[in-house]
CSV table of C-alpha atoms in Angstrom, one decimal:
chain,number,residue,atom,x,y,z
A,294,MET,CA,73.7,125.6,3.5
A,295,SER,CA,72.7,128.0,0.8
A,296,PRO,CA,70.9,126.5,-2.2
A,297,ALA,CA,73.6,128.0,-4.4
A,298,ASP,CA,76.4,126.3,-2.6
A,299,ASN,CA,79.2,127.7,-4.8
A,300,ALA,CA,77.8,131.3,-4.9
A,301,THR,CA,80.3,134.1,-4.8
A,302,ALA,CA,79.5,137.8,-4.3
A,303,ARG,CA,81.5,140.9,-5.1
A,304,ALA,CA,80.6,144.4,-4.2
A,305,GLN,CA,82.0,147.2,-6.3
A,306,LYS,CA,81.6,150.7,-4.8
A,307,GLY,CA,82.1,154.2,-5.9
A,308,ARG,CA,81.5,153.9,-9.6
A,309,ASN,CA,78.6,155.0,-11.8
A,310,PRO,CA,77.6,152.3,-14.3
A,311,SER,CA,77.1,153.9,-17.6
A,312,GLY,CA,73.7,153.3,-19.2
A,313,LEU,CA,72.5,150.9,-16.6
A,314,HIS,CA,71.4,152.8,-13.5
A,315,PRO,CA,71.7,156.6,-14.1
A,316,GLY,CA,72.3,158.5,-10.9
A,317,VAL,CA,73.4,155.4,-8.9
A,318,VAL,CA,76.7,156.1,-7.2
A,319,GLU,CA,77.1,152.6,-5.7
A,320,GLU,CA,76.6,149.3,-7.4
A,321,ALA,CA,77.0,145.8,-6.3
A,322,GLU,CA,77.6,142.7,-8.4
A,323,ILE,CA,76.6,139.3,-7.2
A,324,ILE,CA,77.4,136.0,-9.0
A,325,LEU,CA,75.3,132.9,-8.2
A,326,THR,CA,76.4,129.5,-9.4
A,327,PHE,CA,73.8,126.7,-9.0
A,328,ASP,CA,74.8,123.1,-8.8
A,329,ASP,CA,72.0,121.6,-11.0
A,330,ASN,CA,71.8,123.0,-14.5
A,331,ARG,CA,68.2,121.7,-15.0
A,332,LEU,CA,66.9,123.3,-11.8
A,333,ALA,CA,68.8,126.5,-12.7
A,334,SER,CA,67.0,126.6,-16.0
A,335,LEU,CA,63.6,126.3,-14.2
A,336,VAL,CA,64.6,129.2,-12.0
A,337,PHE,CA,65.6,131.4,-14.9
A,338,GLY,CA,62.4,130.5,-16.8
A,339,GLN,CA,61.7,129.8,-20.5
A,340,TYR,CA,63.8,132.3,-22.5
A,341,ASP,CA,64.9,133.7,-19.1
A,342,GLN,CA,61.4,135.2,-18.6
A,343,ASN,CA,61.7,134.9,-14.8
A,344,LEU,CA,64.9,136.8,-14.8
A,345,ALA,CA,63.4,139.5,-17.0
A,346,HIS,CA,60.5,139.8,-14.5
A,347,LEU,CA,63.0,140.0,-11.6
A,348,GLU,CA,64.8,142.8,-13.4
A,349,ARG,CA,61.6,144.8,-13.9
A,350,ARG,CA,60.5,144.4,-10.3
A,351,LEU,CA,63.8,145.1,-8.5
A,352,ASP,CA,65.4,147.4,-11.1
A,353,VAL,CA,68.5,145.2,-11.4
A,354,THR,CA,70.3,143.6,-14.3
A,355,ALA,CA,70.4,139.7,-14.3
A,356,ILE,CA,72.5,137.9,-17.0
A,357,ALA,CA,72.4,134.1,-17.1
A,358,ASN,CA,75.1,132.0,-18.5
A,359,GLY,CA,74.5,128.3,-18.1
A,360,ASN,CA,74.0,127.6,-14.4
A,361,ARG,CA,75.4,130.9,-13.5
A,362,VAL,CA,73.6,134.3,-13.1
A,363,THR,CA,75.2,137.7,-12.6
A,364,VAL,CA,73.1,140.3,-10.8
A,365,LYS,CA,74.0,144.0,-10.9
A,366,GLY,CA,72.2,146.9,-9.1
A,367,THR,CA,72.2,148.7,-5.9
A,368,PRO,CA,73.5,146.7,-2.9
A,369,GLU,CA,70.0,146.4,-1.4
A,370,ALA,CA,68.3,145.4,-4.7
A,371,SER,CA,71.1,142.9,-5.6
A,372,GLU,CA,70.9,141.3,-2.1
A,373,MET,CA,67.2,141.0,-2.5
A,374,ALA,CA,67.6,139.4,-5.9
A,375,ARG,CA,70.0,136.9,-4.5
A,376,ARG,CA,67.6,135.9,-1.8
A,377,VAL,CA,64.8,135.6,-4.3
A,378,LEU,CA,66.8,133.4,-6.7
A,379,GLU,CA,68.0,131.2,-3.9
A,380,GLY,CA,64.4,130.8,-2.7
A,381,LEU,CA,63.2,129.9,-6.2
A,382,TYR,CA,66.0,127.4,-6.6
A,383,GLU,CA,64.9,125.7,-3.3
A,384,ARG,CA,61.3,125.6,-4.6
A,385,ALA,CA,62.5,124.0,-7.9
A,386,ARG,CA,64.5,121.5,-5.9
A,387,GLN,CA,61.2,120.5,-4.1
A,388,GLY,CA,59.5,119.9,-7.4
A,389,GLY,CA,57.4,123.1,-7.7
A,390,ALA,CA,56.6,124.8,-11.0
A,391,LEU,CA,58.0,128.3,-11.4
A,392,GLY,CA,56.5,131.2,-13.2
A,393,THR,CA,56.5,135.0,-13.0
A,394,GLY,CA,53.9,134.9,-10.3
A,395,ASP,CA,56.2,132.8,-8.2
A,396,VAL,CA,58.9,135.4,-8.7
A,397,ASP,CA,56.4,138.0,-7.3
A,398,GLY,CA,55.7,135.7,-4.3
A,399,ALA,CA,59.4,135.2,-3.6
A,400,ILE,CA,59.9,138.9,-3.7
A,401,GLU,CA,57.1,139.5,-1.2
A,402,GLU,CA,58.4,136.7,1.1
A,403,SER,CA,61.9,138.1,0.9
A,404,THR,CA,60.7,141.6,1.7
A,405,LEU,CA,58.9,140.2,4.8
A,406,GLN,CA,62.0,138.4,6.0
A,407,GLY,CA,64.1,141.5,5.4
A,408,SER,CA,61.8,143.6,7.5
A,409,LEU,CA,61.7,141.1,10.4
A,410,PHE,CA,65.4,140.4,10.3
A,411,PRO,CA,67.2,143.5,9.0
A,412,ALA,CA,70.6,142.5,10.3
A,413,ALA,CA,72.6,140.0,8.2
A,414,GLU,CA,73.6,138.1,11.3
A,415,GLU,CA,70.0,137.7,12.4
A,416,GLN,CA,68.8,134.8,10.3
A,417,PRO,CA,65.2,133.6,10.7
A,418,ALA,CA,64.5,130.3,12.2
A,419,PRO,CA,63.6,127.7,9.5
A,420,GLY,CA,60.0,128.2,8.5
A,421,LEU,CA,59.4,131.1,10.8
A,422,THR,CA,58.7,133.7,8.2
A,423,ALA,CA,58.2,131.5,5.2
A,424,PHE,CA,54.8,131.9,3.5
A,425,ASP,CA,52.4,129.1,4.2
A,426,GLN,CA,51.4,126.6,1.5
A,427,ILE,CA,48.9,124.0,0.5
A,428,SER,CA,49.8,120.8,-1.4
A,429,THR,CA,47.9,118.5,-3.7
A,430,ARG,CA,49.0,115.4,-5.6
A,431,ARG,CA,48.7,116.9,-9.0
A,432,ARG,CA,49.9,120.5,-8.3
A,433,GLY,CA,52.4,119.8,-5.6
A,434,PRO,CA,53.2,122.5,-3.0
A,435,VAL,CA,51.5,125.9,-3.8
A,436,ARG,CA,52.9,128.7,-1.7
A,437,ALA,CA,51.2,132.0,-0.8
A,438,ARG,CA,52.4,134.8,-3.0
A,439,ASN,CA,51.8,137.7,-0.6
A,440,ALA,CA,51.0,138.4,3.0
A,441,SER,CA,47.3,138.4,2.4
A,442,GLN,CA,47.3,135.0,0.8
A,443,ASN,CA,49.5,133.8,3.6
A,444,THR,CA,47.0,135.0,6.1
A,445,TYR,CA,44.2,133.4,4.1
A,446,ILE,CA,45.9,130.0,4.0
A,447,LYS,CA,46.6,130.1,7.8
A,448,ALA,CA,42.9,131.1,8.3
A,449,LEU,CA,41.7,128.1,6.2
A,450,LYS,CA,43.8,125.8,8.3
A,451,THR,CA,42.7,127.0,11.7
A,452,ASN,CA,39.0,128.0,11.3
A,453,GLU,CA,35.8,126.1,10.4
A,454,LEU,CA,34.3,129.1,8.6
A,455,VAL,CA,36.3,131.6,6.5
A,456,PHE,CA,35.0,134.6,4.7
A,457,ALA,CA,37.3,135.9,1.9
A,458,GLU,CA,36.5,139.2,0.3
A,459,GLY,CA,38.4,141.1,-2.4
A,460,PRO,CA,38.7,142.0,-6.1
A,461,ALA,CA,39.1,139.6,-9.0
A,462,GLY,CA,42.6,138.1,-9.4
A,463,THR,CA,43.6,137.8,-5.8
A,464,GLY,CA,43.4,134.0,-5.7
A,465,LYS,CA,40.7,133.7,-3.1
A,466,THR,CA,38.6,131.2,-5.0
A,467,TRP,CA,41.5,129.3,-6.5
A,468,LEU,CA,43.3,128.8,-3.2
A,469,ALA,CA,40.0,127.8,-1.6
A,470,VAL,CA,39.5,125.0,-4.2
A,471,GLY,CA,43.2,124.0,-3.7
A,472,TYR,CA,42.7,123.7,0.0
A,473,ALA,CA,39.4,121.8,-0.4
A,474,VAL,CA,41.2,119.3,-2.7
A,475,SER,CA,44.0,118.9,-0.2
A,476,LEU,CA,41.5,118.0,2.6
A,477,LEU,CA,39.7,115.6,0.2
A,478,GLU,CA,42.9,113.8,-0.7
A,479,ALA,CA,44.0,113.6,3.0
A,480,GLY,CA,40.7,112.0,4.0
A,481,GLN,CA,39.8,114.9,6.3
A,482,VAL,CA,36.5,115.4,4.5
A,483,ASP,CA,34.4,113.0,2.5
A,484,ARG,CA,32.9,115.4,0.0
A,485,LEU,CA,33.4,118.7,-1.7
A,486,ILE,CA,30.2,120.7,-2.2
A,487,ILE,CA,30.4,123.8,-4.4
A,488,SER,CA,27.6,126.3,-4.7
A,489,ARG,CA,27.0,129.9,-5.9
A,490,PRO,CA,23.9,132.1,-6.6
A,491,ALA,CA,22.7,132.0,-10.2
A,492,VAL,CA,22.8,135.7,-10.8
A,493,GLU,CA,24.1,137.0,-14.2
A,494,ALA,CA,26.6,139.8,-14.3
A,495,GLY,CA,24.6,142.5,-15.9
A,496,GLU,CA,23.0,140.4,-18.6
A,497,ARG,CA,20.2,137.8,-18.9
A,498,LEU,CA,21.0,134.4,-20.3
A,499,GLY,CA,17.4,133.4,-20.5
A,500,PHE,CA,16.4,129.7,-20.5
A,501,LEU,CA,19.2,127.2,-20.2
A,502,PRO,CA,18.5,123.7,-21.5
A,503,GLY,CA,19.6,120.5,-19.8
A,504,ASP,CA,19.4,118.9,-16.3
A,505,MET,CA,20.3,120.8,-13.1
A,506,ARG,CA,24.0,120.4,-13.4
A,507,GLU,CA,24.0,121.5,-17.0
A,508,LYS,CA,22.0,124.6,-16.1
A,509,VAL,CA,24.4,125.6,-13.3
A,510,ASP,CA,27.7,124.7,-15.0
A,511,PRO,CA,28.0,128.0,-16.9
A,512,TYR,CA,28.0,129.9,-13.6
A,513,LEU,CA,30.7,127.6,-12.2
A,514,ARG,CA,33.4,127.6,-14.9
A,515,PRO,CA,36.0,129.3,-12.6
A,516,ILE,CA,35.5,126.5,-10.1
A,517,TYR,CA,36.0,123.8,-12.7
A,518,ASP,CA,39.1,125.5,-14.0
A,519,ALA,CA,40.6,125.5,-10.4
A,520,LEU,CA,39.5,121.8,-9.9
A,521,TYR,CA,41.4,120.8,-13.1
A,522,ASP,CA,44.4,122.8,-11.9
A,523,PHE,CA,44.6,120.8,-8.7
A,524,MET,CA,43.2,117.4,-9.7
A,525,GLU,CA,43.6,115.0,-12.7
A,526,ALA,CA,40.7,115.4,-15.1
A,527,ARG,CA,39.7,111.7,-14.6
A,528,HIS,CA,39.6,112.2,-10.9
A,529,VAL,CA,37.4,115.3,-11.2
A,530,ASP,CA,35.0,113.4,-13.6
A,531,ARG,CA,34.9,110.4,-11.3
A,532,GLY,CA,34.2,112.6,-8.3
A,533,LEU,CA,31.3,114.3,-10.0
A,534,GLN,CA,29.9,110.9,-11.0
A,535,THR,CA,30.1,109.4,-7.5
A,536,GLY,CA,29.0,112.5,-5.7
A,537,MET,CA,32.3,113.0,-3.9
A,538,ILE,CA,32.3,116.4,-5.7
A,539,GLU,CA,28.9,117.9,-5.8
A,540,ILE,CA,27.6,121.0,-7.7
A,541,ALA,CA,24.6,122.3,-5.8
A,542,PRO,CA,22.7,125.5,-6.7
A,543,LEU,CA,22.2,127.7,-3.7
A,544,ALA,CA,18.5,127.4,-3.9
A,545,PHE,CA,18.7,123.6,-3.5
A,546,MET,CA,20.7,123.8,-0.2
A,547,ARG,CA,17.6,124.5,1.9
A,548,GLY,CA,16.8,121.7,4.4
A,549,ARG,CA,20.2,119.9,4.2
A,550,THR,CA,22.7,119.3,6.9
A,551,LEU,CA,26.2,118.9,5.4
A,552,THR,CA,28.4,116.7,7.5
A,553,ASN,CA,32.1,115.7,6.9
A,554,ALA,CA,32.2,118.0,3.9
A,555,LEU,CA,34.1,121.1,2.6
A,556,VAL,CA,31.4,123.5,1.5
A,557,LEU,CA,32.4,126.4,-0.8
A,558,LEU,CA,30.2,129.3,-1.7
A,559,ASP,CA,31.5,131.4,-4.5
A,560,GLU,CA,30.3,134.9,-5.7
A,561,ALA,CA,28.6,135.3,-2.3
A,562,GLN,CA,28.2,139.0,-2.7
A,563,ASN,CA,25.1,138.1,-4.9
A,564,THR,CA,23.3,136.2,-2.1
A,565,THR,CA,20.4,137.8,-0.3
A,566,SER,CA,20.2,138.1,3.5
A,567,MET,CA,17.9,135.1,3.7
A,568,GLN,CA,20.0,133.0,1.4
A,569,MET,CA,23.2,133.6,3.3
A,570,LYS,CA,21.5,132.8,6.7
A,571,MET,CA,20.1,129.6,5.2
A,572,PHE,CA,23.5,128.6,3.8
A,573,LEU,CA,25.4,129.3,7.0
A,574,THR,CA,23.0,127.1,9.0
A,575,ARG,CA,23.7,124.1,6.8
A,576,LEU,CA,27.1,123.5,8.5
A,577,GLY,CA,27.1,120.0,10.0
A,578,GLU,CA,29.5,118.0,12.1
A,579,GLY,CA,33.0,117.6,10.7
A,580,SER,CA,32.5,120.2,8.0
A,581,ARG,CA,34.1,123.4,7.0
A,582,MET,CA,32.8,126.3,5.0
A,583,ILE,CA,34.6,128.8,2.8
A,584,ILE,CA,32.7,131.8,1.5
A,585,THR,CA,34.2,134.1,-1.2
A,586,GLY,CA,33.0,137.2,-2.9
A,587,ASP,CA,33.7,140.7,-4.0
A,588,PRO,CA,31.5,143.4,-2.4
A,589,THR,CA,32.3,145.8,-5.2
A,590,GLN,CA,30.7,143.6,-7.8
A,591,ILE,CA,27.1,143.1,-6.5
A,592,ASP,CA,24.7,142.2,-9.3
A,593,LEU,CA,21.6,142.1,-7.1
A,594,PRO,CA,18.6,144.4,-8.0
A,595,PRO,CA,18.8,147.9,-6.7
A,596,GLY,CA,17.8,148.1,-3.0
A,597,GLN,CA,18.5,144.4,-2.4
A,598,LYS,CA,20.9,144.0,0.5
A,599,SER,CA,24.0,141.7,0.0
A,600,GLY,CA,24.0,138.7,2.3
A,601,LEU,CA,27.9,138.7,2.3
A,602,VAL,CA,28.1,142.3,3.5
A,603,GLU,CA,25.5,141.7,6.2
A,604,ALA,CA,27.0,138.4,7.4
A,605,THR,CA,30.6,139.7,7.8
A,606,ARG,CA,29.2,142.6,9.9
A,607,ILE,CA,26.9,140.4,12.1
A,608,LEU,CA,29.5,137.6,12.6
A,609,ASN,CA,32.5,139.9,13.2
A,610,GLY,CA,34.4,138.5,16.3
A,611,VAL,CA,32.5,135.2,16.5
A,612,GLU,CA,34.9,132.5,17.6
A,613,GLY,CA,35.8,130.0,14.9
A,614,ILE,CA,35.0,132.4,12.1
A,615,ALA,CA,37.8,134.2,10.2
A,616,ARG,CA,37.5,137.1,7.7
A,617,VAL,CA,40.3,137.8,5.2
A,618,THR,CA,40.1,141.0,3.1
A,619,PHE,CA,42.2,141.3,-0.1
A,620,LYS,CA,43.1,144.7,-1.6
A,621,GLU,CA,43.9,145.7,-5.2
A,622,ALA,CA,47.6,145.4,-4.3
A,623,ASP,CA,47.1,141.7,-3.7
A,624,VAL,CA,46.0,140.9,-7.3
A,625,VAL,CA,48.3,138.1,-8.6
A,626,ARG,CA,46.6,137.3,-11.9
A,627,HIS,CA,48.4,139.8,-14.1
A,628,ASP,CA,50.1,143.1,-13.5
A,629,LEU,CA,47.6,144.7,-15.8
A,630,VAL,CA,44.7,143.3,-13.8
A,631,ARG,CA,46.0,145.0,-10.7
A,632,ARG,CA,46.2,148.3,-12.6
A,633,ILE,CA,42.7,147.9,-13.9
A,634,VAL,CA,41.3,147.2,-10.5
A,635,THR,CA,43.2,150.2,-9.0
A,636,ALA,CA,41.9,152.5,-11.8
A,637,TYR,CA,38.3,151.4,-11.2
A,638,ASP,CA,38.5,151.9,-7.5
A,639,LYS,CA,40.0,155.3,-7.9
A,640,ALA,CA,37.2,156.3,-10.3
A,641,ALA,CA,34.6,155.0,-7.9
A,642,ARG,CA,36.0,157.1,-5.1
A,643,GLU,CA,36.2,160.3,-7.2
A,644,ALA,CA,32.8,160.0,-9.0
A,645,PRO,CA,30.0,162.1,-7.6
A,646,PRO,CA,27.1,160.1,-6.1
A,647,GLU,CA,24.4,159.1,-8.5
A,648,PRO,CA,20.9,160.6,-8.0
A,649,PRO,CA,18.3,158.2,-6.7
A,650,ARG,CA,16.3,156.4,-9.3
A,651,GLN,CA,12.7,157.6,-9.7
A,652,ASP,CA,10.1,154.9,-10.4
A,653,TYR,CA,8.2,155.7,-13.6
A,654,ARG,CA,4.9,155.2,-11.7
A,655,ASP,CA,5.7,158.2,-9.4
A,656,ARG,CA,6.1,160.5,-12.4
A,657,ARG,CA,3.4,163.0,-13.0
A,658,PRO,CA,2.4,164.4,-16.4
């Protein structure tokens, strides 16, 4: 049964709605009535922000009134909006939080279902085309928001070593931490070990005071942010105190064998070839590794080869190893971030190659 049990739909053809959709000859109107007012308000969002985002993405008009929403637009867009709203209502029923990013994810999922099952009578089997998800005690179920994230979550669940490459904002590190926490809470691993190379992004921080953890913490703030998203703060602090969650600088991984652990290496594009080989060979029995990075943001000295780029080339096709590549279209952080990444990629493709640097010692008077 549909999540909106009392939903009714009316299609009005052959009229041009003045002021709403110029040039559209055919318009459909769909009215959805949801049983639970509280869940309906979660679907619509605070001040109807989810509906406003849906309007922008699908070029429809969505007007809420209590637990009822009226959608107007082309028949295809209106039907898409109906599927998205019903999907969001089902997520709200399961206890998930809903934001504009979840609206984007529901649109992507609905698009996938529509492409696989174009005929109305061909309904997908339950769960067949639904995006995969991970679940933690604090966050609840977190569903993939696009096909790349769906592929990523499936790869995490079926492979012992996963490489995830792509631009900022695609969720590769955030989802990796969420998956790690889910394994930790399920008892499938005993420890979560987080590492990254201590390479500054274009600036030098100089000497950092404190013990090893205090020196490394500034480089790992994104990891901490994700941990606090998926775990209660007191559980994170306790895990750090007991060693269940370990922050280990990459340089300190040499000589260790990591068993029954989920090992996450972030910003891996800034590892050297030797560092990457050393890290990969730390994998012990009952452990899994996730390696994330963005090959377009390498901060190594000129001429230094990235261990991430080399490893993905050498290990291509090795059984038990998966590689997921995100594109700028997969950015889920903010619409503006996606446009920024796209603009930089376009500029990089169009820019003429830089002349090779000349060492000052080679210059002649």
